[in-house]
Short mmCIF file of C-alpha atoms and ligand atoms in Angstrom, two decimals:
data_model
loop_
_atom_site.label_atom_id
_atom_site.label_comp_id
_atom_site.label_asym_id
_atom_site.label_seq_id
_atom_site.Cartn_x
_atom_site.Cartn_y
_atom_site.Cartn_z
CA UNK J 1 19.91 15.58 -12.84
CA UNK J 2 16.90 16.10 -15.11
CA UNK J 3 15.96 12.65 -15.90
CA UNK J 4 14.93 9.67 -13.67
CA UNK J 5 16.02 6.27 -14.98
CA UNK J 6 13.86 3.20 -14.24
CA UNK J 7 15.48 -0.17 -13.87
CA UNK J 8 14.22 -3.81 -14.12
CA UNK J 9 14.92 -5.10 -10.60
CA UNK J 10 15.56 -8.61 -11.89
CA UNK J 11 18.45 -7.63 -14.20
CA UNK J 12 19.42 -4.16 -13.12
CA UNK J 13 19.00 -2.98 -16.79
CA UNK J 14 17.79 0.49 -17.45
CA UNK J 15 14.31 0.11 -19.08
CA UNK J 16 13.38 3.75 -19.62
CA UNK J 17 13.50 7.20 -18.25
CA UNK J 18 11.16 10.17 -17.58
CA UNK J 19 11.79 13.95 -16.96
CA UNK J 20 12.05 15.06 -13.43
CA UNK J 21 9.80 17.97 -12.58
CA UNK J 22 11.64 21.14 -11.66
CA UNK J 23 10.57 23.37 -8.75
CA UNK J 24 9.10 25.74 -11.38
CA UNK J 25 7.22 22.90 -13.11
CA UNK J 26 5.67 21.87 -9.69
CA UNK J 27 4.46 25.46 -9.20
CA UNK J 28 3.15 25.61 -12.85
CA UNK J 29 1.32 22.31 -12.43
CA UNK J 30 -0.42 23.51 -9.27
CA UNK J 31 -1.48 26.69 -11.00
CA UNK J 32 -2.79 24.86 -13.98
CA UNK J 33 -4.55 22.33 -11.70
CA UNK J 34 -6.17 25.12 -9.72
CA UNK J 35 -7.56 26.74 -12.99
CA UNK J 36 -8.78 23.41 -14.38
CA UNK J 37 -10.51 22.59 -11.16
CA UNK J 38 -12.98 25.47 -11.46
CA UNK J 39 -14.69 24.06 -14.51
CA UNK J 40 -14.26 20.34 -13.48
CA UNK J 41 -15.72 21.11 -10.07
CA UNK J 42 -18.71 22.89 -11.65
CA UNK J 43 -19.73 19.75 -13.56
CA UNK J 44 -22.39 17.52 -11.99
CA UNK J 45 -21.26 14.46 -10.15
CA UNK J 46 -22.64 12.34 -12.91
CA UNK J 47 -20.88 14.22 -15.58
CA UNK J 48 -17.51 13.77 -13.72
CA UNK J 49 -18.17 10.03 -13.24
CA UNK J 50 -18.99 9.61 -16.95
CA UNK J 51 -15.72 11.31 -17.91
CA UNK J 52 -13.66 9.27 -15.44
CA UNK J 53 -15.42 5.99 -16.48
CA UNK J 54 -14.74 6.77 -20.21
CA UNK J 55 -11.18 7.45 -19.46
CA UNK J 56 -10.76 4.11 -17.67
CA UNK J 57 -12.57 2.35 -20.47
CA UNK J 58 -9.84 3.55 -22.79
CA UNK J 59 -7.35 1.42 -20.86
CA UNK J 60 -9.25 -1.88 -21.03
CA UNK J 61 -7.48 -3.03 -24.24
CA UNK J 62 -4.12 -2.26 -22.79
CA UNK J 63 -4.35 -4.33 -19.55
CA UNK J 64 -1.96 -6.93 -20.91
CA UNK J 65 0.73 -4.55 -22.09
CA UNK J 66 0.45 -2.36 -18.93
CA UNK J 67 0.65 -5.50 -16.77
CA UNK J 68 3.90 -6.48 -18.50
CA UNK J 69 5.33 -3.02 -17.96
CA UNK J 70 4.31 -3.10 -14.23
CA UNK J 71 5.88 -6.54 -13.86
CA UNK J 72 9.13 -5.54 -15.57
CA UNK J 73 9.56 -2.38 -13.55
CA UNK J 74 8.37 -3.57 -10.09
CA UNK J 75 9.19 -7.26 -10.29
CA UNK J 76 5.93 -8.87 -9.47
CA UNK J 77 5.06 -11.84 -11.71
CA UNK J 78 2.79 -11.44 -14.74
CA UNK J 79 -0.27 -12.97 -12.97
CA UNK J 80 0.02 -10.64 -10.00
CA UNK J 81 0.64 -7.64 -12.32
CA UNK J 82 -2.30 -8.48 -14.33
CA UNK J 83 -4.41 -8.67 -11.08
CA UNK J 84 -3.18 -5.18 -10.08
CA UNK J 85 -3.59 -3.44 -13.50
CA UNK J 86 -6.86 -5.28 -14.43
CA UNK J 87 -8.21 -4.58 -10.92
CA UNK J 88 -7.39 -0.88 -11.16
CA UNK J 89 -8.99 -0.57 -14.54
CA UNK J 90 -12.22 -2.18 -13.32
CA UNK J 91 -12.11 -0.28 -10.02
CA UNK J 92 -12.22 2.91 -12.07
CA UNK J 93 -15.89 2.63 -12.81
CA UNK J 94 -16.77 0.91 -9.58
CA UNK J 95 -15.14 3.54 -7.42
CA UNK J 96 -16.54 6.38 -9.44
CA UNK J 97 -20.14 5.17 -9.06
CA UNK J 98 -19.61 4.50 -5.32
CA UNK J 99 -18.15 7.91 -4.91
CA UNK J 100 -21.10 9.58 -6.74
CA UNK J 101 -23.33 8.12 -4.07
CA UNK J 102 -21.07 9.25 -1.31
CA UNK J 103 -21.00 12.87 -2.52
CA UNK J 104 -24.81 13.34 -2.92
CA UNK J 105 -26.20 15.85 -0.61
CA UNK J 106 -28.01 14.55 2.44
CA UNK J 107 -30.91 15.92 4.49
CA UNK J 108 -29.97 15.73 8.26
CA UNK J 109 -32.93 17.65 9.70
CA UNK J 110 -35.87 19.58 8.48
CA UNK J 111 -34.38 22.34 6.28
CA UNK J 112 -30.86 21.25 6.78
CA UNK J 113 -28.67 19.28 4.45
CA UNK J 114 -25.00 18.20 4.22
CA UNK J 115 -23.31 18.97 0.96
CA UNK J 116 -19.94 17.59 -0.12
CA UNK J 117 -17.90 20.08 -2.22
CA UNK J 118 -14.44 19.96 -3.81
CA UNK J 119 -11.40 21.02 -1.76
CA UNK J 120 -9.38 22.22 -4.72
CA UNK J 121 -6.18 20.59 -5.80
CA UNK J 122 -5.23 17.22 -4.26
CA UNK J 123 -1.69 15.88 -4.36
CA UNK J 124 -1.47 12.07 -4.44
CA UNK J 125 1.87 10.64 -3.47
CA UNK J 126 2.38 7.03 -4.19
CA UNK J 127 4.75 4.19 -3.20
CA UNK J 128 6.32 1.59 -5.60
CA UNK J 129 5.08 -1.64 -4.15
CA UNK J 130 1.55 -1.37 -5.70
CA UNK J 131 2.19 1.65 -7.82
CA UNK J 132 -1.02 1.48 -9.82
CA UNK J 133 -3.57 0.35 -7.26
CA UNK J 134 -2.52 2.65 -4.40
CA UNK J 135 -2.57 5.74 -6.48
CA UNK J 136 -5.80 4.68 -8.19
CA UNK J 137 -7.72 4.20 -5.07
CA UNK J 138 -7.05 7.81 -4.07
CA UNK J 139 -7.25 9.46 -7.52
CA UNK J 140 -10.71 8.34 -8.46
CA UNK J 141 -12.65 9.56 -5.42
CA UNK J 142 -10.61 12.79 -5.40
CA UNK J 143 -11.71 13.40 -9.06
CA UNK J 144 -15.28 12.40 -8.54
CA UNK J 145 -15.46 14.95 -5.65
CA UNK J 146 -14.57 17.64 -8.09
CA UNK J 147 -10.86 18.19 -7.35
CA UNK J 148 -8.02 18.29 -9.70
CA UNK J 149 -5.26 15.83 -8.84
CA UNK J 150 -1.46 15.92 -9.19
CA UNK J 151 0.09 12.48 -8.84
CA UNK J 152 3.77 12.09 -7.75
CA UNK J 153 4.62 8.46 -8.31
CA UNK J 154 7.54 6.65 -6.70
CA UNK J 155 10.86 7.26 -8.25
CA UNK J 156 11.30 3.43 -8.41
CA UNK J 157 8.25 2.91 -10.62
CA UNK J 158 7.93 6.03 -12.84
CA UNK J 159 7.22 4.25 -16.15
CA UNK J 160 4.00 2.38 -15.31
CA UNK J 161 2.72 5.65 -13.67
CA UNK J 162 3.57 7.71 -16.54
CA UNK J 163 1.74 5.44 -19.01
CA UNK J 164 -1.32 4.36 -16.93
CA UNK J 165 -2.03 7.72 -15.33
CA UNK J 166 -0.71 9.74 -18.25
CA UNK J 167 -3.28 8.07 -20.51
CA UNK J 168 -6.03 8.77 -18.12
CA UNK J 169 -4.96 12.34 -17.83
CA UNK J 170 -5.08 12.78 -21.65
CA UNK J 171 -8.62 11.51 -21.72
CA UNK J 172 -9.72 14.09 -19.02
CA UNK J 173 -9.97 17.80 -19.59
CA UNK J 174 -6.48 19.58 -19.54
CA UNK J 175 -4.95 19.98 -16.10
CA UNK J 176 -7.50 17.96 -14.18
CA UNK J 177 -5.04 15.07 -13.70
CA UNK J 178 -1.24 15.55 -13.97
CA UNK J 179 1.67 13.36 -13.29
CA UNK J 180 4.88 14.91 -11.85
CA UNK J 181 7.90 12.66 -11.69
CA UNK J 182 10.82 12.76 -9.24
CA UNK J 183 11.97 11.58 -5.83
CA UNK J 184 11.37 13.00 -2.39
CA UNK J 185 12.56 16.53 -3.54
CA UNK J 186 9.66 16.71 -5.85
CA UNK J 187 7.33 15.26 -3.16
CA UNK J 188 8.44 17.85 -0.63
CA UNK J 189 7.99 20.63 -3.19
CA UNK J 190 4.40 19.46 -3.90
CA UNK J 191 3.52 19.22 -0.26
CA UNK J 192 4.79 22.71 0.38
CA UNK J 193 2.94 24.08 -2.54
CA UNK J 194 -0.50 25.68 -2.73
CA UNK J 195 -2.33 22.25 -2.87
CA UNK J 196 -5.22 21.87 -0.46
CA UNK J 197 -4.72 18.19 0.41
CA UNK J 198 -2.04 15.53 0.42
CA UNK J 199 -3.22 11.89 0.09
CA UNK J 200 -0.19 9.87 0.88
CA UNK J 201 0.59 6.14 0.73
CA UNK J 202 4.10 5.20 1.91
CA UNK J 203 6.39 5.01 4.88
CA UNK J 204 5.85 6.17 8.37
CA UNK J 205 9.11 8.35 8.14
CA UNK J 206 7.85 10.22 5.16
CA UNK J 207 4.48 10.47 6.65
CA UNK J 208 5.91 12.34 9.60
CA UNK J 209 7.73 14.71 7.29
CA UNK J 210 4.55 15.34 5.26
CA UNK J 211 2.56 16.12 8.31
CA UNK J 212 5.15 18.63 9.46
CA UNK J 213 5.39 20.37 6.15
CA UNK J 214 1.56 20.52 5.93
CA UNK J 215 1.24 22.15 9.36
CA UNK J 216 1.67 25.87 8.30
CA UNK J 217 -1.40 25.75 6.07
CA UNK J 218 -3.26 22.93 7.86
CA UNK J 219 -3.62 20.91 4.70
CA UNK J 220 -6.06 18.03 4.68
CA UNK J 221 -4.22 14.72 4.94
CA UNK J 222 -4.74 11.10 4.17
CA UNK J 223 -1.95 9.01 5.63
CA UNK J 224 -1.72 5.28 4.64
CA UNK J 225 1.48 4.29 6.16
CA UNK J 226 3.59 1.24 6.88
CA UNK J 227 2.77 -1.85 8.99
CA UNK J 228 4.42 -4.53 11.02
CA UNK J 229 1.52 -6.97 11.03
CA UNK J 230 1.39 -9.67 13.68
CA UNK J 231 -0.27 -13.12 13.35
CA UNK J 232 -1.28 -15.19 16.41
CA UNK J 233 -1.65 -18.98 16.09
CA UNK J 234 -3.63 -20.42 19.10
CA UNK J 235 -3.33 -23.99 20.29
CA UNK J 236 -6.71 -24.86 18.83
CA UNK J 237 -6.10 -23.36 15.38
CA UNK J 238 -6.30 -25.49 12.15
CA UNK J 239 -2.59 -25.81 11.81
CA UNK J 240 -2.58 -26.47 8.11
CA UNK J 241 -4.67 -23.48 7.27
CA UNK J 242 -2.61 -21.25 9.65
CA UNK J 243 0.71 -22.51 8.03
CA UNK J 244 -0.51 -21.82 4.56
CA UNK J 245 -1.64 -18.34 5.49
CA UNK J 246 1.60 -17.60 7.51
CA UNK J 247 3.73 -18.33 4.37
CA UNK J 248 1.51 -16.70 1.72
CA UNK J 249 1.02 -13.63 4.04
CA UNK J 250 4.80 -13.25 4.56
CA UNK J 251 5.89 -13.93 0.99
CA UNK J 252 3.16 -12.13 -1.18
CA UNK J 253 4.86 -9.51 -3.42
CA UNK J 254 8.21 -10.78 -2.12
CA UNK J 255 7.22 -9.56 1.23
CA UNK J 256 6.88 -6.04 -0.09
CA UNK J 257 3.43 -5.42 1.03
CA UNK J 258 2.15 -3.04 3.67
CA UNK J 259 0.01 -5.85 5.23
CA UNK J 260 2.74 -8.45 4.95
CA UNK J 261 2.81 -10.82 7.90
CA UNK J 262 5.99 -9.69 9.65
CA UNK J 263 5.77 -11.44 13.08
CA UNK J 264 4.14 -14.74 14.05
CA UNK J 265 3.36 -15.84 17.52
CA UNK J 266 2.43 -19.51 17.94
CA UNK J 267 1.37 -21.37 21.03
CA UNK J 268 4.20 -23.57 22.28
CA UNK J 269 1.85 -26.66 22.38
CA UNK J 270 1.52 -26.68 18.55
CA UNK J 271 4.75 -24.79 17.60
CA UNK J 272 6.67 -27.69 16.38
CA UNK J 273 3.90 -28.99 14.08
CA UNK J 274 3.22 -25.50 12.80
CA UNK J 275 6.95 -24.74 12.03
CA UNK J 276 7.41 -28.05 10.16
CA UNK J 277 4.38 -27.33 8.00
CA UNK J 278 5.50 -23.83 7.36
CA UNK J 279 8.93 -24.99 6.16
CA UNK J 280 7.27 -27.61 3.85
CA UNK J 281 5.11 -24.99 2.31
CA UNK J 282 7.87 -22.34 2.16
CA UNK J 283 10.30 -24.74 0.42
CA UNK J 284 7.81 -24.85 -2.60
CA UNK J 285 8.24 -21.11 -3.33
CA UNK J 286 10.45 -20.21 -6.21
CA UNK J 287 12.37 -16.96 -6.78
CA UNK J 288 12.93 -15.51 -10.20
CA UNK J 289 12.17 -12.86 -12.75
CA UNK J 290 8.52 -11.84 -13.56
CA UNK J 291 8.30 -13.71 -16.86
CA UNK J 292 9.64 -17.11 -15.69
CA UNK J 293 6.94 -19.77 -15.27
CA UNK J 294 6.30 -20.99 -11.70
CA UNK J 295 8.01 -18.05 -9.95
CA UNK J 296 6.10 -16.64 -7.08
CA UNK J 297 8.76 -14.57 -5.26
CA UNK J 298 10.09 -11.77 -7.47
CA UNK J 299 13.23 -9.59 -6.93
CA UNK J 300 13.55 -7.02 -4.11
CA UNK J 301 12.99 -3.54 -5.61
CA UNK J 302 16.64 -2.30 -5.23
CA UNK J 303 19.87 -2.98 -3.69
CA UNK J 304 19.34 -0.82 -0.64
CA UNK J 305 16.07 -2.52 0.25
CA UNK J 306 17.76 -5.94 -0.41
CA UNK J 307 20.45 -4.98 2.04
CA UNK J 308 17.86 -4.02 4.68
CA UNK J 309 16.28 -7.50 4.45
CA UNK J 310 19.55 -9.26 4.65
CA UNK J 311 20.62 -7.22 7.64
CA UNK J 312 17.40 -7.81 9.44
CA UNK J 313 17.85 -11.64 9.02
CA UNK J 314 21.47 -11.38 9.98
CA UNK J 315 20.57 -9.41 13.14
CA UNK J 316 18.02 -12.12 14.05
CA UNK J 317 20.60 -14.79 13.54
CA UNK J 318 23.19 -12.86 15.67
CA UNK J 319 20.67 -12.51 18.43
CA UNK J 320 19.89 -16.14 18.69
CA UNK J 321 17.11 -16.90 16.16
CA UNK J 322 17.22 -20.37 14.57
CA UNK J 323 17.10 -20.56 10.79
CA UNK J 324 14.74 -23.25 9.64
CA UNK J 325 15.03 -22.28 5.86
CA UNK J 326 16.97 -19.74 3.92
CA UNK J 327 18.96 -17.27 6.08
CA UNK J 328 21.08 -14.26 5.74
CA UNK J 329 23.30 -15.61 2.83
CA UNK J 330 21.40 -14.28 -0.05
CA UNK J 331 22.31 -13.14 -3.58
CA UNK J 332 20.75 -9.87 -4.85
CA UNK J 333 18.22 -9.15 -6.16
CA UNK J 334 16.44 -12.17 -4.59
CA UNK J 335 15.76 -13.28 -1.11
CA UNK J 336 15.15 -17.06 -0.97
CA UNK J 337 12.29 -18.14 1.08
CA UNK J 338 13.40 -17.78 4.71
CA UNK J 339 11.79 -19.12 7.86
CA UNK J 340 13.16 -18.05 11.31
CA UNK J 341 12.07 -19.18 14.76
CA UNK J 342 13.04 -18.18 18.30
CA UNK J 343 12.49 -14.45 17.58
CA UNK J 344 12.66 -12.03 20.42
CA UNK J 345 11.50 -8.47 20.90
CA UNK J 346 15.10 -6.92 20.67
CA UNK J 347 15.45 -8.00 16.94
CA UNK J 348 15.09 -5.62 14.05
CA UNK J 349 12.41 -7.85 12.36
CA UNK J 350 10.26 -7.47 15.48
CA UNK J 351 10.64 -3.77 15.63
CA UNK J 352 10.75 -2.54 12.05
CA UNK J 353 9.07 -3.22 8.77
CA UNK J 354 11.25 -5.73 7.05
CA UNK J 355 9.61 -5.89 3.67
CA UNK J 356 11.05 -9.13 2.61
CA UNK J 357 9.89 -12.81 2.15
CA UNK J 358 10.70 -13.81 5.73
CA UNK J 359 8.43 -15.94 8.08
CA UNK J 360 9.58 -14.92 11.56
CA UNK J 361 8.17 -17.11 14.41
CA UNK J 362 8.09 -16.79 18.13
CA UNK J 363 6.65 -19.31 20.56
CA UNK J 364 4.31 -18.18 23.40
CA UNK J 365 3.01 -19.82 26.60
CA UNK J 366 -0.03 -17.63 27.27
CA UNK J 367 -2.44 -15.82 25.18
CA UNK J 368 -1.82 -12.61 27.20
CA UNK J 369 1.87 -12.86 26.19
CA UNK J 370 0.89 -13.30 22.55
CA UNK J 371 -1.47 -10.28 22.55
CA UNK J 372 1.14 -8.10 24.33
CA UNK J 373 3.85 -8.92 21.80
CA UNK J 374 1.42 -8.51 18.91
CA UNK J 375 0.46 -5.06 20.13
CA UNK J 376 3.97 -4.01 21.00
CA UNK J 377 4.38 -1.79 17.97
CA UNK J 378 3.81 1.75 16.90
CA UNK J 379 2.27 0.44 13.85
CA UNK J 380 -1.35 -0.92 13.71
CA UNK J 381 -2.25 -1.61 10.14
CA UNK J 382 -3.47 -5.28 10.13
CA UNK J 383 -3.46 -8.20 12.53
CA UNK J 384 -4.47 -11.81 12.15
CA UNK J 385 -5.39 -14.62 14.56
CA UNK J 386 -6.03 -18.24 13.75
CA UNK J 387 -7.83 -20.27 16.38
CA UNK J 388 -10.96 -22.10 17.43
CA UNK J 389 -12.96 -21.30 20.55
CA UNK J 390 -11.88 -18.06 22.10
CA UNK J 391 -10.51 -16.62 18.81
CA UNK J 392 -12.96 -13.75 18.77
CA UNK J 393 -11.88 -12.58 22.25
CA UNK J 394 -8.20 -12.50 21.13
CA UNK J 395 -9.16 -10.68 17.94
CA UNK J 396 -11.00 -8.10 20.07
CA UNK J 397 -7.73 -7.24 21.93
CA UNK J 398 -5.57 -6.57 18.74
CA UNK J 399 -4.70 -3.05 18.08
CA UNK J 400 -5.05 -2.68 14.31
CA UNK J 401 -7.29 -1.13 11.67
CA UNK J 402 -7.87 -4.52 9.77
CA UNK J 403 -8.21 -7.74 11.71
CA UNK J 404 -8.37 -11.18 10.04
CA UNK J 405 -9.87 -14.08 11.97
CA UNK J 406 -8.84 -17.41 10.40
CA UNK J 407 -8.23 -15.51 7.24
CA UNK J 408 -6.29 -12.56 5.92
CA UNK J 409 -6.72 -8.96 7.03
CA UNK J 410 -8.33 -6.29 4.74
CA UNK J 411 -11.80 -7.58 4.18
CA UNK J 412 -13.69 -7.40 0.94
CA UNK J 413 -16.36 -5.58 -0.90
CA UNK J 414 -16.31 -1.86 -0.20
CA UNK J 415 -14.71 -2.23 3.26
CA UNK J 416 -12.15 0.59 3.74
CA UNK J 417 -8.38 -0.04 3.72
CA UNK J 418 -7.56 1.47 7.00
CA UNK J 419 -4.71 1.58 9.69
CA UNK J 420 -4.57 2.34 13.37
CA UNK J 421 -1.78 3.98 15.60
CA UNK J 422 1.20 5.08 13.47
CA UNK J 423 0.07 3.17 10.40
CA UNK J 424 -1.81 6.35 9.74
CA UNK J 425 -5.23 7.73 9.49
CA UNK J 426 -7.69 8.41 6.64
CA UNK J 427 -8.27 5.51 4.27
CA UNK J 428 -8.82 4.08 0.96
CA UNK J 429 -12.40 3.17 -0.19
CA UNK J 430 -15.89 3.22 1.35
CA UNK J 431 -18.26 6.20 1.45
CA UNK J 432 -16.48 7.69 4.53
CA UNK J 433 -13.13 7.30 2.79
CA UNK J 434 -14.35 9.02 -0.38
CA UNK J 435 -15.74 11.86 1.67
CA UNK J 436 -12.17 12.66 2.94
CA UNK J 437 -11.68 14.40 -0.44
CA UNK J 438 -14.58 16.86 0.08
CA UNK J 439 -15.42 19.73 2.15
CA UNK J 440 -18.61 19.09 4.13
CA UNK J 441 -20.96 22.07 4.24
CA UNK J 442 -24.07 22.30 6.44
CA UNK J 443 -26.66 24.27 4.64
CA UNK J 444 -29.85 25.34 6.52
CA UNK J 445 -32.84 26.88 4.75
P1 NAD S 501 8.29 6.02 0.84
O1 NAD S 501 7.68 6.66 2.02
O2 NAD S 501 9.77 6.00 0.75
O3 NAD S 501 7.93 6.83 -0.48
C1 NAD S 501 6.59 7.01 -0.87
C2 NAD S 501 6.49 8.25 -1.84
O4 NAD S 501 6.80 9.42 -1.11
C3 NAD S 501 7.37 8.22 -3.04
O5 NAD S 501 6.69 8.63 -4.10
C4 NAD S 501 8.56 9.12 -2.58
O6 NAD S 501 9.17 9.72 -3.59
C5 NAD S 501 7.70 10.14 -1.78
N1 NAD S 501 8.54 10.97 -0.86
C6 NAD S 501 9.75 10.53 -0.31
N2 NAD S 501 10.02 11.64 0.62
C7 NAD S 501 9.17 12.58 0.64
C8 NAD S 501 8.85 13.75 1.38
N3 NAD S 501 9.75 14.09 2.28
N4 NAD S 501 7.76 14.49 1.03
C9 NAD S 501 6.86 13.93 0.16
N5 NAD S 501 7.05 12.82 -0.54
C10 NAD S 501 8.12 12.12 -0.35
O7 NAD S 501 7.70 4.70 0.74
P2 NAD S 501 7.93 3.44 -0.39
O8 NAD S 501 9.33 2.94 -0.10
O9 NAD S 501 7.75 4.01 -1.74
O10 NAD S 501 6.81 2.45 -0.11
C11 NAD S 501 6.86 1.52 0.84
C12 NAD S 501 6.10 1.92 2.14
O11 NAD S 501 4.86 2.34 1.79
C13 NAD S 501 6.15 0.91 3.27
O12 NAD S 501 6.21 1.50 4.46
C14 NAD S 501 4.65 0.37 3.03
O13 NAD S 501 4.18 -0.29 4.17
C15 NAD S 501 3.91 1.58 2.73
N6 NAD S 501 2.62 1.28 2.09
C16 NAD S 501 1.58 1.47 2.81
C17 NAD S 501 0.27 1.04 2.26
C18 NAD S 501 -1.00 1.28 2.99
O14 NAD S 501 -1.92 1.11 2.38
N7 NAD S 501 -1.04 1.58 4.29
C19 NAD S 501 0.23 0.59 0.95
C20 NAD S 501 1.34 0.45 0.28
C21 NAD S 501 2.62 0.76 0.90
#
C-alpha cells in the first residue's frame, strides 16, 4: 500500500489521499533534516522566531478553509474546528515569542551561565483528536530552539496535517520542517531512526513502545499520553454548576479528548439531584455531522473506536450499571448522549480510556472512598473536584498533573499541559516545557 486514504467519519466517504512514506523516505528525510538543522540552528533566536511567525502569518487568511477541512476529516463541528485552527495559527507567534525568552542564556553565578542549544532533529508524532493543536504546541518550541522537525501525523487525519503543516514547511527553509505520512509503521521507523528526540502525543500503549525503541540511543522523550480523568462532586458542591461541567467535560469533542471526564464520583446525599440535572442537560445535546446547525456531538472517528465505546457501555450494563440516558444500542458513527449510574471498579469504563460521550457516575459515602476511587488508575492526566468548604483539601489529595477546583482542569495563560503517573512526562507549553527541546549547557568563564 503506497497511499493513505482519509475518510469523512460522518459519511464514511473517502475525501482524499496522501502518499505513505517508505522506509527509505524516512531515512532520507532524517538526513535532509539533519543537514538543514545546521544552518537553521546557527541563526539567532530572533531570526528563527521571525521566520516561524511569518510562516504562521501566511495561514491567517486560510483559517476558515482549514477549519472546514479539519471538521470534515476529524468530525468536530465547524465552531470547534475554527477554535482549534484559529487558536493554532495565533499560538504560532505567541509560542515563538515565549520560546525565545525561554532559550535566552541565563547567568547562574559569577562567570557561569546556562545556555540552551538545539538537540538536532526532533520527531513529532501526533494523534487524530486534536491533530492541529497537539502537533503545533510541540513543533513551535522545537523549531525556535534551533532543531529541525519531522512531523508524523495520525493516519486518521492526514489531510489537515498535510495542508496546515505542509504550508508552514514551504514557508521555512528547505528541510527544516517536513511531514511524513503513514501509520504506526512509519512512526516506528522514525523513532528508530537517527533523530535525537521524539515528542509524542497519543496513547499509553504506543508511549510504552516508543520508550522501548528509544532506549538503545537514549533519545530525549516528551510523552503526552492518555487519561482517565475523575471528577468528584462533594455534598456541598453547587449541583447545577457541577452537572453542567460533568456533561460538557464528558461530551466535548464527542468524548474524544485526553482530559475528557471519564469517571464521576458523587456524594450519595446529593446524588439523586445531581443525576437528574445531568440527564436534563445531556438530553439537550445533539449528534450529527460537522456542518449541521445545532450539533455538538460529532461522529466517533472510526468503526473500531465506535465499537470500543459501545462495548464499554455494554460491559457496564452487563455488570449492573443503570442506564439513565442512551445506552449500548447505538448506530455508527454516532454515540447518542449516554448517562450511566451505579458504576463499579470492575467495569471497563472505570479502568480504561473510553473516549466517547458517556457520563459515568458512582455514588460514594465518604470523601476517603471518593479519593481512593479517583486515584485508582495508572493514569494521572487531569482530575476535577466540585465542592464548598473542604474542597481544597480534597484537591490536594488527587494524583494528577492538572487539577480543576470548581472548574475544568488544564488552567490558562502559559500554564503547561502536563500529566502525572502513566499519563506521561514532559509537557506542552511554558518555559520549562519549551526547554525540553534544548540541550542545557553550563558554561563557566
Ligand atoms: P495512538 O497512540 O494510537 O497514535 C498516536 C500516533 O502514534 C499516531 O500518529 C500513530 O500513527 C502513531 N503510532 C502508532 N503506533 C506507533 C509506534 N509503535 N511508534 C510510533 N508511532 C506510532 O493515539 P491516537 O488514537 O491517535 O490518539 C488518542 C490518544 O491520544 C488517547 O489516548 C488520548 O488520550 C491521547 N492524547 C493525549 C493528549 C495529551 O495531551 N496528553 C492529547 C491528545 C490525545
